[in-house]
Amino acid sequence: MVTPVNPRLNAVPASLHGLDNRGIEAGAIPGGGYGRYGRMFDFFGRPIPDQCLRDIATAMIKVDKSTPIDEPEPTDENPTIPSGYTYFGQFIDHDISLDPTPLSTKANDLAAMQDFRTPSLDLDCVYGRGPDDQPYMYTDGLHLRTGKPLTCGGATKGATFDVLRLDTSGPAHPAILGDKRNDENRIVVQVQALFIAFHNKVVDDQALIAAAGGDFSDGLSRFRTAAQIVRWHYQWLVMNDFLPRIVETGTIAQIMGSGTPTLPLYDHGDAIYAYMPVEFAGAAYRFGHSQIRPGYALNNEAGADPKADPHRIPIFSRDADPTKNLNGFGFPQPPKFGIDWAYFLDGLDQSKVTKGARTPQLSYRIDANLVDPLGDLPEFRANGSPFINLAYRNLARGSNNLRLPSGEQVAHSLGIVPLTSDILWGAGSKPLLDKTLDESKFPQDKKDDLKEVRDRRAPILANWAGPGKPLNGNTPLWYYILREAEYYGFDRAAEGLTTCFGGQHLGPVGSRIVAETFIGLLWRNSQSYLRRWPAFTPMIPKHGPKFILSDVVRYAL
């Protein structure tokens, strides 16, 4: 394939191969004012008793059995976001942040906390420290190594290899990655494999390398140019595909204005370079946990049988058989677990998926409900730790370690009227609570779904959120942002009665924190496309009105 030259490349001030191989001037450098965690807000929430946090965490877990691939889940499913973006979002998170501080630490000194990922959207999780420093990740200084072959159920566009792993004599086969967390489950590791395939395709695309100003005959120029092409497409996708799907309409345009971002939350006088806001890392960006389904079909032969029990493959389970769940961390992909990306992304040919399958599988709504597998995390089972519940882990880290401000405090500071306790610990979107939707006319199953959520949250309102109690005006920021998404997140798609469940996108507080962080990371990265060449558009073909993640799949696979 000869890739057409993108005429906009003529506007590039310098060829892409001349850019910094690492991407930015970032890293955990003491005294540098960057590569560190920092705060958007200079105030803190009040301490919350541990039992209160445990009660909230318990209330957030929803017992939810995976449904057959041919049945809809209108209460839970988000009609606007395919499930592939849940794991693309996790991949992005692992690219920009890592805090290895033990959860038992009572409070963190932010000046001492290090972000061991460069906060820059530079794919260091894929490239590691580069072929000179980590040659074992590369075959020839140009191509990233790949692992054992996979089959993908006859997919038109599917994963054909696992990532590179240590070949050990025991059952565990650790992945050799720039970030080990990208082996956390068998979906996110295939996003990693997708970007490995993307790089390997670009580095062999002579026309594309030439169009970007690289010298295909020179190994160093060829590698650097390919890496920069991949990085800029990735950054463009984050800015123009991923972010618009998750934040309120108008948020990005408001920040970008005429082209120079206005970042009142992200910009601080002493933040010369990119930094990672704790309000983002510890609360706002953890919205993705609510999008996780209890189980997934990977391809026509893995999880797509409507009559199977359990339906689909559980995201986590206690079954020791590696073909019975999507547990990660050291377990190689079963040979038939290659992802058919038509099961996860829009914009791909759906004609070869299992007959009757509802594809792409949708993410769950952005709401204050987590599926029950997230209340039983595999890595915390051995010692009976309360952190076995992901919700408790997030709440404890935010309240005890990071001392995050409350949701009400942040809303006040942004000029937004905070949600009341009755709304926060109730259920339903704004149309439902404003009586635009008449709940008395709902079918019984929708009434039952709303009642189930209300029943889980009612004890929190009664025991912890009244006047003078710990949660009065002091809602944990993570929970607040999720409930806010339920309340305000209903205007992306018309859903009829299921509009009452909201959660199609983030609300105003969550949208502002998330959008400013991503745009701030790109703007403070002197090597990003947004700084080097704001007019950049993707150089590989698109197959719809705009370039989206599935276009990378089409090109790379």
Coordinates of C-alpha atoms in Angstrom, one line a residue:
M1 CA 0.0 0.0 0.0
V2 CA 1.3 3.5 -0.9
T3 CA 0.0 6.0 1.6
P4 CA -1.0 9.3 -0.1
V5 CA 1.1 12.3 0.9
N6 CA -0.8 14.7 3.2
P7 CA -0.6 18.1 1.5
R8 CA -0.9 19.8 4.9
L9 CA 2.6 18.5 5.7
N10 CA 4.0 21.4 3.7
A11 CA 3.1 23.6 6.6
V12 CA 5.3 21.7 9.1
P13 CA 8.1 24.0 10.3
A14 CA 10.6 21.1 10.4
S15 CA 10.4 17.4 9.4
L16 CA 8.9 15.1 12.0
H17 CA 12.1 13.0 12.3
G18 CA 13.9 15.9 13.9
L19 CA 11.7 15.9 17.0
D20 CA 12.8 14.7 20.4
N21 CA 12.7 10.9 20.5
R22 CA 11.2 10.9 24.0
G23 CA 8.5 13.4 23.2
I24 CA 8.8 16.1 25.8
E25 CA 11.0 17.7 28.4
A26 CA 9.1 15.7 31.1
G27 CA 10.0 13.3 33.8
A28 CA 10.3 13.1 37.6
I29 CA 13.1 15.7 37.9
P30 CA 13.4 17.2 41.4
G31 CA 12.9 21.0 41.5
G32 CA 11.9 21.1 37.8
G33 CA 8.3 22.1 38.3
Y34 CA 7.1 19.3 36.0
G35 CA 6.8 15.5 35.9
R36 CA 5.1 15.8 39.3
Y37 CA 1.6 15.7 40.7
G38 CA 0.0 19.0 41.5
R39 CA -3.3 20.5 42.5
M40 CA -5.9 22.4 40.5
F41 CA -7.5 23.7 43.6
D42 CA -6.0 25.0 46.8
F43 CA -8.6 23.7 49.3
F44 CA -9.4 20.3 50.8
G45 CA -12.4 18.3 51.7
R46 CA -13.1 17.5 55.3
P47 CA -11.9 14.1 56.6
I48 CA -14.5 11.3 56.1
P49 CA -14.7 8.3 58.5
D50 CA -13.5 5.0 57.1
Q51 CA -16.8 3.3 57.8
C52 CA -18.6 6.0 55.7
L53 CA -16.2 5.3 52.8
R54 CA -16.8 1.6 53.1
D55 CA -20.6 2.1 53.1
I56 CA -20.4 4.3 50.0
A57 CA -18.2 1.7 48.3
T58 CA -20.7 -1.1 49.1
A59 CA -23.6 1.0 47.8
M60 CA -21.7 1.6 44.5
I61 CA -21.5 -2.1 43.6
K62 CA -24.3 -3.3 41.5
V63 CA -24.9 -7.0 41.1
D64 CA -25.1 -7.3 37.3
K65 CA -25.0 -10.6 35.4
S66 CA -23.7 -10.4 31.9
T67 CA -26.4 -10.7 29.3
P68 CA -26.3 -12.7 26.0
I69 CA -24.6 -10.9 23.1
D70 CA -28.0 -10.7 21.2
E71 CA -29.9 -8.9 24.0
P72 CA -29.9 -5.2 24.7
E73 CA -29.3 -3.6 28.2
P74 CA -31.0 -0.2 27.9
T75 CA -30.7 0.5 31.6
D76 CA -27.0 -0.1 31.8
E77 CA -25.6 0.5 28.3
N78 CA -24.4 3.9 27.1
P79 CA -25.8 4.3 23.5
T80 CA -23.1 6.8 22.6
I81 CA -19.8 5.1 23.5
P82 CA -18.6 1.7 22.2
S83 CA -16.8 -0.4 24.8
G84 CA -13.5 -0.2 23.0
Y85 CA -13.2 3.4 24.3
T86 CA -13.3 2.1 27.9
Y87 CA -10.0 0.3 27.4
F88 CA -8.5 3.0 25.1
G89 CA -9.2 5.3 28.0
Q90 CA -7.4 2.9 30.4
F91 CA -4.5 2.7 28.0
I92 CA -4.3 6.5 27.9
D93 CA -4.3 6.6 31.7
H94 CA -1.4 4.2 31.9
D95 CA 0.5 6.4 29.4
I96 CA 0.2 9.6 31.5
S97 CA 0.2 8.7 35.1
L98 CA 1.6 6.2 37.7
D99 CA 1.7 6.8 41.4
P100 CA 3.4 3.9 43.2
T101 CA 2.7 5.2 46.7
P102 CA 1.4 2.5 49.0
L103 CA -2.3 2.7 49.7
S104 CA -1.6 2.4 53.4
T105 CA 0.1 5.8 53.4
K106 CA -2.1 8.2 55.3
A107 CA -1.3 11.4 53.3
N108 CA 0.9 12.2 50.4
D109 CA 3.3 15.1 50.1
L110 CA 2.6 16.2 46.5
A111 CA 6.0 17.8 46.2
A112 CA 7.6 14.3 46.8
M113 CA 5.1 12.3 44.7
Q114 CA 6.5 11.3 41.3
D115 CA 4.6 10.7 38.1
F116 CA 6.7 7.7 36.8
R117 CA 4.9 8.1 33.5
T118 CA 5.8 11.2 31.5
P119 CA 2.5 13.2 31.7
S120 CA 2.6 14.0 28.0
L121 CA 0.7 11.6 25.8
D122 CA 3.9 10.4 24.3
L123 CA 3.3 6.6 24.3
D124 CA 6.2 5.8 26.6
C125 CA 4.1 2.9 27.6
V126 CA 4.7 1.5 24.1
Y127 CA 8.2 2.7 23.3
G128 CA 9.7 2.4 26.8
R129 CA 13.0 4.1 26.9
G130 CA 13.6 3.4 23.2
P131 CA 15.7 0.9 21.2
D132 CA 19.0 2.1 22.5
D133 CA 18.2 1.7 26.1
Q134 CA 15.7 -1.3 25.9
P135 CA 16.8 -3.2 22.8
Y136 CA 15.1 -6.4 24.0
M137 CA 11.7 -4.7 23.2
Y138 CA 12.8 -4.3 19.5
T139 CA 13.8 -6.7 16.8
D140 CA 16.2 -4.5 14.7
G141 CA 16.1 -1.1 16.3
L142 CA 13.1 -0.3 14.2
H143 CA 10.3 -2.7 14.9
L144 CA 8.7 -3.5 18.3
R145 CA 8.7 -7.2 19.2
T146 CA 5.5 -9.1 19.2
G147 CA 4.4 -12.3 21.0
K148 CA 2.7 -15.6 20.1
P149 CA 0.1 -15.7 17.4
L150 CA -3.6 -15.4 18.1
T151 CA -6.7 -16.2 16.1
C152 CA -9.7 -13.8 16.2
G153 CA -12.7 -15.9 15.0
G154 CA -12.4 -15.0 11.3
A155 CA -12.5 -11.3 12.0
T156 CA -12.1 -8.8 9.1
K157 CA -10.0 -6.7 11.4
G158 CA -8.7 -8.6 14.4
A159 CA -5.7 -9.0 16.7
T160 CA -3.3 -11.6 15.4
F161 CA -0.6 -11.6 18.1
D162 CA -0.1 -11.3 21.9
V163 CA 2.4 -9.0 23.3
L164 CA 6.0 -10.2 24.0
R165 CA 6.2 -12.2 27.2
L166 CA 8.9 -13.9 29.3
D167 CA 8.9 -17.6 28.5
T168 CA 9.0 -19.1 32.0
S169 CA 8.6 -22.7 33.3
G170 CA 5.7 -21.7 35.5
P171 CA 2.1 -20.6 34.7
A172 CA 2.9 -16.9 34.7
H173 CA 4.3 -15.3 31.6
P174 CA 4.9 -11.6 32.5
A175 CA 4.5 -9.2 29.6
I176 CA 7.5 -7.1 28.5
L177 CA 6.0 -3.7 28.2
G178 CA 6.8 -0.1 28.8
D179 CA 4.1 -0.2 31.5
K180 CA 3.2 -3.5 33.1
R181 CA -0.3 -2.2 33.9
N182 CA -1.2 -2.7 30.3
D183 CA -1.3 -6.4 31.0
E184 CA -4.0 -5.7 33.7
N185 CA -6.7 -7.5 31.6
R186 CA -7.0 -9.2 28.3
I187 CA -8.6 -6.2 26.6
V188 CA -6.3 -3.3 27.5
V189 CA -3.3 -5.5 26.5
Q190 CA -4.7 -5.8 23.1
V191 CA -5.0 -2.0 22.8
Q192 CA -1.2 -2.1 23.5
A193 CA -0.8 -4.7 20.8
L194 CA -2.8 -2.5 18.4
F195 CA -0.4 0.4 18.9
I196 CA 2.6 -1.9 18.5
A197 CA 1.1 -3.1 15.2
F198 CA 0.5 0.6 14.2
H199 CA 4.1 1.5 14.8
N200 CA 5.4 -1.6 12.9
K201 CA 3.1 -0.7 9.9
V202 CA 4.2 2.9 9.9
V203 CA 7.9 2.2 10.1
D204 CA 7.6 0.1 6.9
D205 CA 5.5 2.6 5.1
Q206 CA 8.1 4.3 2.9
A207 CA 5.7 6.8 1.4
L208 CA 4.4 7.9 4.8
I209 CA 8.0 8.3 6.2
A210 CA 9.0 10.4 3.2
A211 CA 5.8 12.5 3.5
A212 CA 6.8 13.3 7.1
G213 CA 10.3 14.4 6.1
G214 CA 12.1 11.2 7.2
D215 CA 14.9 9.4 5.5
F216 CA 13.8 5.8 5.0
S217 CA 17.4 4.7 4.3
D218 CA 18.6 6.0 7.6
G219 CA 17.5 3.8 10.6
L220 CA 17.5 6.5 13.2
S221 CA 15.6 9.0 11.0
R222 CA 13.2 6.2 10.0
F223 CA 12.5 5.2 13.6
R224 CA 12.1 8.7 15.0
T225 CA 9.8 9.7 12.2
A226 CA 7.6 6.6 12.6
A227 CA 7.4 7.2 16.3
Q228 CA 6.4 10.8 15.9
I229 CA 3.7 9.9 13.3
V230 CA 2.2 7.4 15.7
R231 CA 2.4 9.8 18.6
W232 CA 0.7 12.6 16.7
H233 CA -2.1 10.4 15.5
Y234 CA -2.6 9.1 19.0
Q235 CA -2.7 12.6 20.4
W236 CA -5.1 13.7 17.7
L237 CA -7.4 10.8 18.6
V238 CA -7.3 11.8 22.2
M239 CA -8.2 15.4 21.4
N240 CA -10.7 14.9 18.6
D241 CA -12.2 11.4 19.1
F242 CA -11.9 10.3 22.7
L243 CA -12.4 13.6 24.5
P244 CA -15.5 14.7 22.6
R245 CA -17.2 11.4 23.4
I246 CA -16.9 11.8 27.1
V247 CA -17.2 15.6 27.9
E248 CA -20.2 17.9 27.6
T249 CA -20.8 19.4 24.2
G250 CA -19.1 22.8 24.0
T251 CA -16.5 22.2 26.7
I252 CA -13.6 21.8 24.3
A253 CA -14.6 24.7 22.1
Q254 CA -14.9 26.9 25.2
I255 CA -11.4 26.0 26.3
M256 CA -9.8 26.2 22.8
G257 CA -11.4 29.5 21.8
S258 CA -9.6 30.8 18.8
G259 CA -6.8 28.3 19.0
T260 CA -4.8 29.2 22.1
P261 CA -6.3 27.2 25.1
T262 CA -7.7 29.1 28.1
L263 CA -6.9 26.8 31.1
P264 CA -7.7 28.6 34.4
L265 CA -7.8 25.3 36.3
Y266 CA -4.7 23.7 34.8
D267 CA -2.5 26.7 34.5
H268 CA -0.6 27.8 37.5
G269 CA 2.2 30.4 37.7
D270 CA 4.8 27.8 38.7
A271 CA 3.7 25.0 36.4
I272 CA 6.1 25.7 33.5
Y273 CA 5.8 22.2 32.1
A274 CA 3.1 19.5 32.1
Y275 CA 2.0 18.1 35.5
M276 CA -0.6 15.6 36.6
P277 CA -3.5 17.1 38.7
V278 CA -4.5 14.9 41.6
E279 CA -8.1 15.9 41.1
F280 CA -7.9 14.3 37.6
A281 CA -5.8 11.3 38.5
G282 CA -7.6 10.6 41.8
A283 CA -11.2 11.4 40.9
A284 CA -12.3 12.8 37.6
Y285 CA -10.5 10.4 35.2
R286 CA -11.6 7.4 37.2
F287 CA -15.0 7.7 35.5
G288 CA -13.9 4.8 33.3
H289 CA -14.4 2.3 36.1
S290 CA -18.1 2.8 35.8
Q291 CA -18.0 2.0 32.1
I292 CA -16.8 -1.5 32.5
R293 CA -19.2 -4.3 31.6
P294 CA -19.3 -7.5 33.7
G295 CA -18.2 -9.5 30.6
Y296 CA -17.3 -9.2 27.0
A297 CA -17.4 -11.2 23.7
L298 CA -14.0 -11.0 22.1
N299 CA -14.8 -12.6 18.7
N300 CA -17.2 -15.1 17.2
E301 CA -15.5 -18.0 19.0
A302 CA -14.8 -16.3 22.4
G303 CA -17.9 -15.1 24.4
A304 CA -20.3 -14.6 21.5
D305 CA -22.5 -17.7 22.0
P306 CA -25.9 -16.4 23.3
K307 CA -26.6 -19.7 24.9
A308 CA -23.3 -20.0 26.9
D309 CA -23.2 -19.8 30.7
P310 CA -21.9 -17.4 31.8
H311 CA -22.9 -15.1 29.0
R312 CA -19.8 -13.5 27.5
I313 CA -16.4 -13.8 29.3
P314 CA -16.2 -12.3 32.8
I315 CA -13.9 -9.3 33.0
F316 CA -12.6 -10.8 36.3
S317 CA -13.5 -14.1 38.1
R318 CA -12.0 -16.5 40.6
D319 CA -11.9 -19.4 38.0
A320 CA -8.3 -20.7 37.6
D321 CA -8.9 -21.6 34.0
P322 CA -7.4 -18.8 31.9
T323 CA -10.0 -19.3 29.2
K324 CA -12.9 -18.6 31.6
N325 CA -12.1 -14.9 32.4
L326 CA -10.2 -11.9 31.2
N327 CA -7.9 -11.7 34.2
G328 CA -4.5 -10.3 33.4
F329 CA -1.0 -9.8 35.0
G330 CA 1.1 -12.6 33.7
F331 CA -1.4 -14.8 32.0
P332 CA -0.8 -15.1 28.3
Q333 CA -3.7 -14.7 25.9
P334 CA -5.4 -18.0 25.1
P335 CA -4.8 -18.6 21.4
K336 CA -8.4 -17.9 20.4
F337 CA -8.7 -14.7 22.4
G338 CA -7.6 -12.3 19.6
I339 CA -10.0 -9.3 19.6
D340 CA -12.3 -8.8 16.6
W341 CA -12.4 -5.0 16.8
A342 CA -15.9 -5.0 15.2
Y343 CA -17.1 -6.2 18.7
F344 CA -15.6 -3.1 20.3
L345 CA -15.5 -0.1 17.9
D346 CA -17.8 1.7 15.6
G347 CA -16.8 2.4 12.0
L348 CA -15.9 -1.2 11.2
D349 CA -17.5 -3.9 9.0
Q350 CA -20.1 -5.8 11.2
S351 CA -21.1 -8.3 8.6
K352 CA -19.0 -11.2 9.9
V353 CA -19.9 -11.0 13.6
T354 CA -22.1 -13.8 15.1
K355 CA -25.6 -13.6 13.7
G356 CA -27.9 -11.5 15.9
A357 CA -25.0 -10.1 18.0
R358 CA -25.5 -6.5 19.1
T359 CA -22.2 -5.0 18.1
P360 CA -20.1 -3.1 18.8
Q361 CA -20.7 -3.9 22.4
L362 CA -21.5 -0.7 24.2
S363 CA -19.8 0.6 27.3
Y364 CA -21.8 1.0 30.5
R365 CA -23.1 4.4 31.5
I366 CA -20.9 6.9 33.3
D367 CA -22.6 6.7 36.6
A368 CA -22.1 5.9 40.3
N369 CA -22.5 2.2 39.8
L370 CA -19.7 -0.4 39.4
V371 CA -20.3 -3.9 38.2
D372 CA -19.8 -6.6 41.0
P373 CA -16.5 -8.0 39.5
L374 CA -15.0 -4.7 40.5
G375 CA -15.9 -5.5 44.1
D376 CA -13.7 -8.6 44.0
L377 CA -10.4 -7.5 42.5
P378 CA -8.1 -10.5 41.9
E379 CA -4.9 -8.9 43.2
F380 CA -6.4 -8.2 46.7
R381 CA -8.0 -11.6 47.5
A382 CA -5.2 -13.3 49.3
N383 CA -5.0 -11.1 52.4
G384 CA -8.7 -10.1 52.9
S385 CA -7.8 -6.4 52.2
P386 CA -10.8 -4.0 51.9
F387 CA -9.1 -2.8 48.7
I388 CA -10.6 -5.8 47.1
N389 CA -13.5 -3.4 46.4
L390 CA -12.3 -0.9 43.7
A391 CA -14.8 1.7 44.8
Y392 CA -13.3 1.7 48.3
R393 CA -9.8 1.8 46.9
N394 CA -10.7 5.0 44.9
L395 CA -12.6 6.6 47.8
A396 CA -9.8 5.9 50.4
R397 CA -7.1 7.1 48.1
G398 CA -9.0 10.3 47.3
S399 CA -10.0 11.1 50.9
N400 CA -7.1 9.8 52.9
N401 CA -4.0 9.9 50.6
L402 CA -4.7 12.8 48.3
R403 CA -7.0 14.9 50.5
L404 CA -9.1 15.9 47.5
P405 CA -11.6 18.7 47.7
S406 CA -15.2 17.8 47.8
G407 CA -17.4 17.8 44.8
E408 CA -19.5 20.7 46.3
Q409 CA -16.3 22.8 46.9
V410 CA -15.2 22.3 43.3
A411 CA -18.6 23.1 41.9
H412 CA -18.8 26.4 44.0
S413 CA -15.3 27.4 42.7
L414 CA -16.4 26.9 39.1
G415 CA -19.6 28.9 39.6
I416 CA -21.8 25.9 39.3
V417 CA -24.7 25.3 41.7
P418 CA -23.7 22.1 43.6
L419 CA -26.0 19.1 43.6
T420 CA -28.0 18.7 46.7
S421 CA -27.7 15.7 49.0
D422 CA -31.2 14.5 47.9
I423 CA -30.0 14.4 44.3
L424 CA -26.5 13.0 45.1
W425 CA -27.9 10.1 47.1
G426 CA -31.0 9.5 45.0
A427 CA -31.3 8.3 41.4
G428 CA -32.3 9.6 38.0
S429 CA -31.3 12.3 35.6
K430 CA -32.4 16.0 35.6
P431 CA -35.4 15.3 33.3
L432 CA -36.7 12.7 35.7
L433 CA -36.2 14.8 38.8
D434 CA -37.6 17.9 37.1
K435 CA -40.7 15.8 36.2
T436 CA -40.2 16.2 32.5
L437 CA -40.4 12.4 32.5
D438 CA -43.4 10.9 34.3
E439 CA -42.1 8.0 36.3
S440 CA -45.6 6.8 37.1
K441 CA -46.0 5.9 33.5
F442 CA -42.7 3.9 33.3
P443 CA -42.9 0.1 32.7
Q444 CA -42.3 -1.9 35.8
D445 CA -38.8 -3.0 34.9
K446 CA -37.6 0.6 34.7
K447 CA -39.3 1.4 38.0
D448 CA -37.6 -1.6 39.5
D449 CA -34.2 -0.5 38.1
L450 CA -34.6 3.0 39.6
K451 CA -35.7 1.5 42.9
E452 CA -32.7 -0.8 43.1
V453 CA -30.3 2.2 42.8
R454 CA -32.3 4.3 45.3
D455 CA -32.4 1.4 47.8
R456 CA -28.6 1.1 47.7
R457 CA -28.0 4.8 48.2
A458 CA -30.7 5.7 50.7
P459 CA -28.8 4.5 53.8
I460 CA -25.9 6.9 52.9
L461 CA -28.3 9.8 52.8
A462 CA -29.9 8.7 56.1
N463 CA -26.7 7.9 58.0
W464 CA -24.0 10.1 56.6
A465 CA -25.3 13.0 54.5
G466 CA -27.7 15.0 56.8
P467 CA -26.9 18.3 58.5
G468 CA -23.9 18.1 60.7
K469 CA -22.8 14.7 59.2
P470 CA -19.6 13.9 57.4
L471 CA -21.0 14.1 53.9
N472 CA -23.0 17.2 54.3
G473 CA -21.5 19.5 51.6
N474 CA -18.5 17.1 51.6
T475 CA -19.2 14.5 48.9
P476 CA -16.1 12.6 47.7
L477 CA -15.1 14.2 44.4
W478 CA -15.0 10.9 42.5
Y479 CA -18.5 9.9 43.6
Y480 CA -19.8 13.5 42.9
I481 CA -18.5 13.4 39.4
L482 CA -20.1 10.1 38.6
R483 CA -23.4 11.1 40.1
E484 CA -23.2 14.4 38.2
A485 CA -22.8 12.4 35.0
E486 CA -26.0 10.6 35.7
Y487 CA -27.8 13.8 36.4
Y488 CA -26.6 15.9 33.5
G489 CA -25.5 13.3 31.0
F490 CA -28.6 12.8 28.9
D491 CA -28.3 15.0 25.9
R492 CA -26.0 13.1 23.6
A493 CA -28.7 10.8 22.2
A494 CA -32.5 10.5 22.5
E495 CA -33.4 7.5 24.5
G496 CA -37.0 7.9 25.5
L497 CA -37.6 6.6 29.0
T498 CA -34.0 5.4 29.5
T499 CA -33.0 9.1 29.4
C500 CA -33.8 8.9 33.1
F501 CA -30.6 7.0 33.8
G502 CA -28.3 9.6 32.2
G503 CA -24.6 8.8 32.1
Q504 CA -24.0 9.4 28.4
H505 CA -21.2 11.8 29.2
L506 CA -19.6 13.7 32.1
G507 CA -21.3 16.6 33.8
P508 CA -19.9 20.2 34.1
V509 CA -17.4 19.6 36.9
G510 CA -16.1 16.3 35.5
S511 CA -16.0 17.7 31.9
R512 CA -14.0 20.8 32.9
I513 CA -11.3 18.9 34.9
V514 CA -10.9 16.2 32.3
A515 CA -10.8 18.5 29.3
E516 CA -8.5 21.0 30.8
T517 CA -6.1 18.3 31.9
F518 CA -5.8 16.6 28.5
I519 CA -5.6 20.0 26.6
G520 CA -3.1 21.2 29.3
L521 CA -0.9 18.1 28.8
L522 CA -0.8 18.6 25.1
W523 CA -0.3 22.4 25.3
R524 CA 2.6 22.1 27.8
N525 CA 4.3 19.4 25.7
S526 CA 6.5 21.4 23.3
Q527 CA 6.7 18.3 21.0
S528 CA 2.9 17.7 20.7
Y529 CA 1.0 18.3 17.5
L530 CA -1.0 21.0 19.3
R531 CA 2.2 23.0 19.9
R532 CA 4.3 22.1 16.9
W533 CA 1.6 22.0 14.3
P534 CA -2.0 22.8 15.4
A535 CA -3.3 22.4 11.8
F536 CA -2.1 18.7 11.7
T537 CA -4.7 16.2 10.4
P538 CA -4.2 12.5 10.3
M539 CA -2.1 11.2 7.4
I540 CA -3.6 7.7 7.1
P541 CA -7.0 7.3 5.5
K542 CA -10.2 7.8 7.2
H543 CA -13.4 5.8 6.4
G544 CA -16.1 8.1 7.6
P545 CA -16.8 11.8 8.2
K546 CA -14.0 12.1 10.7
F547 CA -10.9 10.1 11.7
I548 CA -11.6 7.8 14.6
L549 CA -9.9 4.9 16.5
S550 CA -11.2 2.3 14.1
D551 CA -9.2 4.0 11.3
V552 CA -6.0 3.1 13.1
V553 CA -7.4 -0.5 13.3
R554 CA -8.0 -0.5 9.5
Y555 CA -4.6 0.7 8.7
A556 CA -2.5 -1.2 11.3
L557 CA -4.3 -4.6 10.9

